[in-house]
Every structure is written in structure tokens, then in C-alpha cells.
PDB file of C-alpha atoms in Angstrom:
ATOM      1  CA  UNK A   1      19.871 -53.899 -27.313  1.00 54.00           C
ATOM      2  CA  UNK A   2      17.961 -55.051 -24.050  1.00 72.00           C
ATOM      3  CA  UNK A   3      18.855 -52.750 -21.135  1.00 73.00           C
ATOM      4  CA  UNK A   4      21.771 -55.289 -19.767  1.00 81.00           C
ATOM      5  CA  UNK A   5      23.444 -55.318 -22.925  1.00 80.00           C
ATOM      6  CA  UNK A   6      23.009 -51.636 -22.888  1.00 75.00           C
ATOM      7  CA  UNK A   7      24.335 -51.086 -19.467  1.00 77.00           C
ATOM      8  CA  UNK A   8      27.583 -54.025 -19.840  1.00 82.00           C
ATOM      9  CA  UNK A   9      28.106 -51.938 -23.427  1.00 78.00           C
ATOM     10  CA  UNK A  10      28.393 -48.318 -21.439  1.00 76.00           C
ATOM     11  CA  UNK A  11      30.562 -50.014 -18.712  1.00 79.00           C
ATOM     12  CA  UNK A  12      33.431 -51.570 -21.574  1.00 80.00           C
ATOM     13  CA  UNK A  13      33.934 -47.970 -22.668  1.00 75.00           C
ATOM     14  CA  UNK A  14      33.968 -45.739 -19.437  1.00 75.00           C
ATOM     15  CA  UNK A  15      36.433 -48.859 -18.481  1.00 78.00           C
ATOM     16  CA  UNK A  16      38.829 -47.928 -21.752  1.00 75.00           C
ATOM     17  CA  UNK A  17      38.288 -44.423 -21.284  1.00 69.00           C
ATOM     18  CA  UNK A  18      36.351 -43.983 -24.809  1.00 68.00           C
ATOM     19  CA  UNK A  19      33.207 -42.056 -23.590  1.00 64.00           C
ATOM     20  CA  UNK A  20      33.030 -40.460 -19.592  1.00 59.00           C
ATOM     21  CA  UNK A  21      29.942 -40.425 -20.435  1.00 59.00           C
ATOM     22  CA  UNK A  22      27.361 -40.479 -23.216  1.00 64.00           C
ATOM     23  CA  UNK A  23      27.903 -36.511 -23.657  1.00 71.00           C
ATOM     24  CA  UNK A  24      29.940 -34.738 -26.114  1.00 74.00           C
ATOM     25  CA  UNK A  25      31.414 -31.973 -26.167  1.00 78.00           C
ATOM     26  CA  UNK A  26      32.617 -29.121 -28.637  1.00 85.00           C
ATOM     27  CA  UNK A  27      34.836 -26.394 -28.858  1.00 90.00           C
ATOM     28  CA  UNK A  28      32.735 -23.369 -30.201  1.00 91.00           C
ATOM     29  CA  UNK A  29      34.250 -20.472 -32.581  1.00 90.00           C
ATOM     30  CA  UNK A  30      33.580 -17.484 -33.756  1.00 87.00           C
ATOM     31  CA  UNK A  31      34.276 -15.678 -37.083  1.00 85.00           C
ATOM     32  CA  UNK A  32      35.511 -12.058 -35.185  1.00 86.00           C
ATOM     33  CA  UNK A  33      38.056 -14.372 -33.336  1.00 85.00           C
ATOM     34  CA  UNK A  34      39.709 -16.973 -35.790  1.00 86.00           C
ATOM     35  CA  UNK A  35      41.442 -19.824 -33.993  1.00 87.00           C
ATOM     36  CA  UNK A  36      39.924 -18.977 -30.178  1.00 91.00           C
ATOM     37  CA  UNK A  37      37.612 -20.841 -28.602  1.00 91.00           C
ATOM     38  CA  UNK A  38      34.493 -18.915 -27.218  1.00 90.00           C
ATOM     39  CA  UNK A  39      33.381 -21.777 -25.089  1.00 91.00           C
ATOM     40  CA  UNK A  40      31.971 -25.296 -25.325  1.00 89.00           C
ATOM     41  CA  UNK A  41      28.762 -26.798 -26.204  1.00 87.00           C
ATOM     42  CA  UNK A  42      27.789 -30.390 -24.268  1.00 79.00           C
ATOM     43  CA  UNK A  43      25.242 -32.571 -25.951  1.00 78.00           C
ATOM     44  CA  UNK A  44      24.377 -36.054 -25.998  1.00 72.00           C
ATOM     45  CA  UNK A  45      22.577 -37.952 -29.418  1.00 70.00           C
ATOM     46  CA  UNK A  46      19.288 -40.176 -28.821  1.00 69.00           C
ATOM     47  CA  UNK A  47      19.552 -43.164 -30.936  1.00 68.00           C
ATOM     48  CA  UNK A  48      16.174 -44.779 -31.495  1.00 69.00           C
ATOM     49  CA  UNK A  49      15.591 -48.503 -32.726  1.00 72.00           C
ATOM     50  CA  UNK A  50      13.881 -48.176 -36.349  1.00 72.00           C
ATOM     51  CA  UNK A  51      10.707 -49.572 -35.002  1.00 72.00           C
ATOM     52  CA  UNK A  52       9.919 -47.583 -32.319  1.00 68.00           C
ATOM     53  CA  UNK A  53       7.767 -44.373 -32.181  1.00 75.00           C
ATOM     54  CA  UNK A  54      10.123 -41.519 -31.820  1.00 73.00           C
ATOM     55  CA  UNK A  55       9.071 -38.781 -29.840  1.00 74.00           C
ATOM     56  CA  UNK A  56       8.933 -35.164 -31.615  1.00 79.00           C
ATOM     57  CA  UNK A  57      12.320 -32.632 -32.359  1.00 79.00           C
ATOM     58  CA  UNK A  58      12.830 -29.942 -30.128  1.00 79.00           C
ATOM     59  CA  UNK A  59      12.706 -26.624 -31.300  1.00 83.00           C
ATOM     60  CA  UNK A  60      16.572 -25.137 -31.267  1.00 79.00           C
ATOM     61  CA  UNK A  61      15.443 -22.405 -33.135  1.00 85.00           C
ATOM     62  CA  UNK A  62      16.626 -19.027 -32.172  1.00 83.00           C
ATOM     63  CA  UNK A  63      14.087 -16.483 -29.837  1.00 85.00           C
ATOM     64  CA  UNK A  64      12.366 -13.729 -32.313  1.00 89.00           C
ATOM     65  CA  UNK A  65      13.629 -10.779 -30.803  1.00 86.00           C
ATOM     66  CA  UNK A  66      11.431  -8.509 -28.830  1.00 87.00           C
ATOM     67  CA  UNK A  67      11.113  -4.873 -28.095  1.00 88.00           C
ATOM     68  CA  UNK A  68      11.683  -3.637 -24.434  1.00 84.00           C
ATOM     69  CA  UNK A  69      12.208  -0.772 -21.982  1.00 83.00           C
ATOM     70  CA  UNK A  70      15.128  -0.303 -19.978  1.00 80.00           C
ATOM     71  CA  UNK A  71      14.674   1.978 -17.522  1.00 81.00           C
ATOM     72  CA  UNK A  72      18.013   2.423 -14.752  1.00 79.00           C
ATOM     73  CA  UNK A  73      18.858   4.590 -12.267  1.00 80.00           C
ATOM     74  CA  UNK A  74      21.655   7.184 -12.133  1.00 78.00           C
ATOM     75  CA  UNK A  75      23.237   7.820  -8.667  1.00 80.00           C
ATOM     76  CA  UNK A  76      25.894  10.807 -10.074  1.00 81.00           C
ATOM     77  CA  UNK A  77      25.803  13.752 -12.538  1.00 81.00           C
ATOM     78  CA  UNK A  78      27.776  16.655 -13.008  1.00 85.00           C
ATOM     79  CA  UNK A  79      27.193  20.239 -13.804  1.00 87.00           C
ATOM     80  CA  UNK A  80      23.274  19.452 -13.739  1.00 84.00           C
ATOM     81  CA  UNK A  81      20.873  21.787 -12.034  1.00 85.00           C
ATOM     82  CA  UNK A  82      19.000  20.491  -9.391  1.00 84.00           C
ATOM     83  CA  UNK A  83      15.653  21.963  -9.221  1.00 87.00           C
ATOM     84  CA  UNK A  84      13.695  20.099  -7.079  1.00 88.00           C
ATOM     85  CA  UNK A  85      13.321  19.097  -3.315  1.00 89.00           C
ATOM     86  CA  UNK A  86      13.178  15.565  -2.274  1.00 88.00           C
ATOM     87  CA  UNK A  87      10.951  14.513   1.067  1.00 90.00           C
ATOM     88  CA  UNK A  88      14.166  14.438   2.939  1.00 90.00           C
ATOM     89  CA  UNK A  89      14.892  17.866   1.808  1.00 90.00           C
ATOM     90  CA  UNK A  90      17.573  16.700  -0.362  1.00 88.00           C
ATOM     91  CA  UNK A  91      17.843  18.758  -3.993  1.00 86.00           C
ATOM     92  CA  UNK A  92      17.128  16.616  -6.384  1.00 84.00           C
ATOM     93  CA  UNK A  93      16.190  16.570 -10.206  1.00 83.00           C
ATOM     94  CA  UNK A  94      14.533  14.673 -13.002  1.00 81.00           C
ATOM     95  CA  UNK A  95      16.654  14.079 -16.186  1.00 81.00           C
ATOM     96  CA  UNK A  96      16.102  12.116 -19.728  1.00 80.00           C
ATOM     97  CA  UNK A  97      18.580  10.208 -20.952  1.00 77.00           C
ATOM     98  CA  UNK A  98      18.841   8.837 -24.422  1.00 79.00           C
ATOM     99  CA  UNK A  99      21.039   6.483 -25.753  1.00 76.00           C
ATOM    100  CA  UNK A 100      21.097   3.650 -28.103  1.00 78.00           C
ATOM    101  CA  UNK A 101      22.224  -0.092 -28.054  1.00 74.00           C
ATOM    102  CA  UNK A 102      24.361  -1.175 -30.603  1.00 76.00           C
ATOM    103  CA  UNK A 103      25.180  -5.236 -31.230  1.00 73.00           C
ATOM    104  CA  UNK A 104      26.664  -7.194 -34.222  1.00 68.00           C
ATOM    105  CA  UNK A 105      25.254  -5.563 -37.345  1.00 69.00           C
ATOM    106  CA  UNK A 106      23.439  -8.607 -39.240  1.00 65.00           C
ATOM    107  CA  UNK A 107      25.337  -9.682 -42.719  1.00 64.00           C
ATOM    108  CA  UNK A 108      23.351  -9.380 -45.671  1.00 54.00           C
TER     109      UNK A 108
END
């Protein structure tokens, strides 16, 4: 189609109401909640003519995940001996704190 054509052929169907736009849209699910949507996904589909080049997929792949540091501050404790004086002459301490992150165990 030449860009007119194109354009008059977008115009018929935003006039009937068919497509708001060339974007779709879906509902997206997950397994843990059966019948409640999670939120939507908006995408749109490039249709090339046979004969032209087509440029290269995108890569939708998901990230590799990555190891990392989080390091946060705690403002209260209790029952923890403070053993140190800050410049202010505040006590103050240093504590570790270990925990671990758990997410959605992978399915084998």
C-alpha cells in the first residue's frame, strides 16, 4: 500500500471504532492467581511487504540474572549494646545483619 492508501485505510477503522490505534493490548495472567488479571501488555505488529529488507528481531529474551550487594541502613534496634561514640557524641554501634531473599522457586 502507498502511504495514502495507508493513511485513508487507518482513518476507515478509527472512524468504526475497530482499532484506536494500531496497538494491542492483552490481559496478562498468572498461574498462582487463576482467573485475575496481573496487568496488561500493549504491543503493536510490523507488517513488512515480502520484498523489502526487514530489519533484524529484537531480543525479548529475559536478563541473565546477576549477583549483587545490598547494603541498607537501620535507623532502630532493640536490646543492642551500643559500644561506640559517634562525632556528635552520640552512642552508637556497628551490627551484621544476615538475611536471605527468597522469590518463586523455579519448576523443574
Amino acid at each position: 500500500l502507498t502511504a495514502e492508501k495507508n493513511q485513508l485505510a487507518l482513518q476507515v477503522l478509527h472512524k468504526f471504532g475497530v482499532v484506536p490505534e494500531h496497538i494491542e493490548s492483552r490481559t496478562l495472567y498468572n498461574d498462582d492467581c487463576p482467573g485475575i488479571p496481573q496487568g496488561k501488555i500493549h504491543l503493536w505488529v510490523d507488517i513488512f511487504p515480502y520484498n523489502d529488507s526487514v530489519p533484524p528481531p529484537i531480543s525479548i529474551a529475559p536478563r541473565q540474572p546477576q549477583k549483587f550487594v545490598l547494603r541498607c541502613i537501620i535507623w532502630n534496634t532493640e536490646d543492642v549494646i551500643l559500644d561506640e561514640t559517634n562525632i556528635m557524641g552520640e552512642q552508637m554501634s556497628d551490627i551484621y545483619v544476615k538475611c536471605f531473599l527468597e522469590g518463586r522457586k523455579k519448576e523443574a
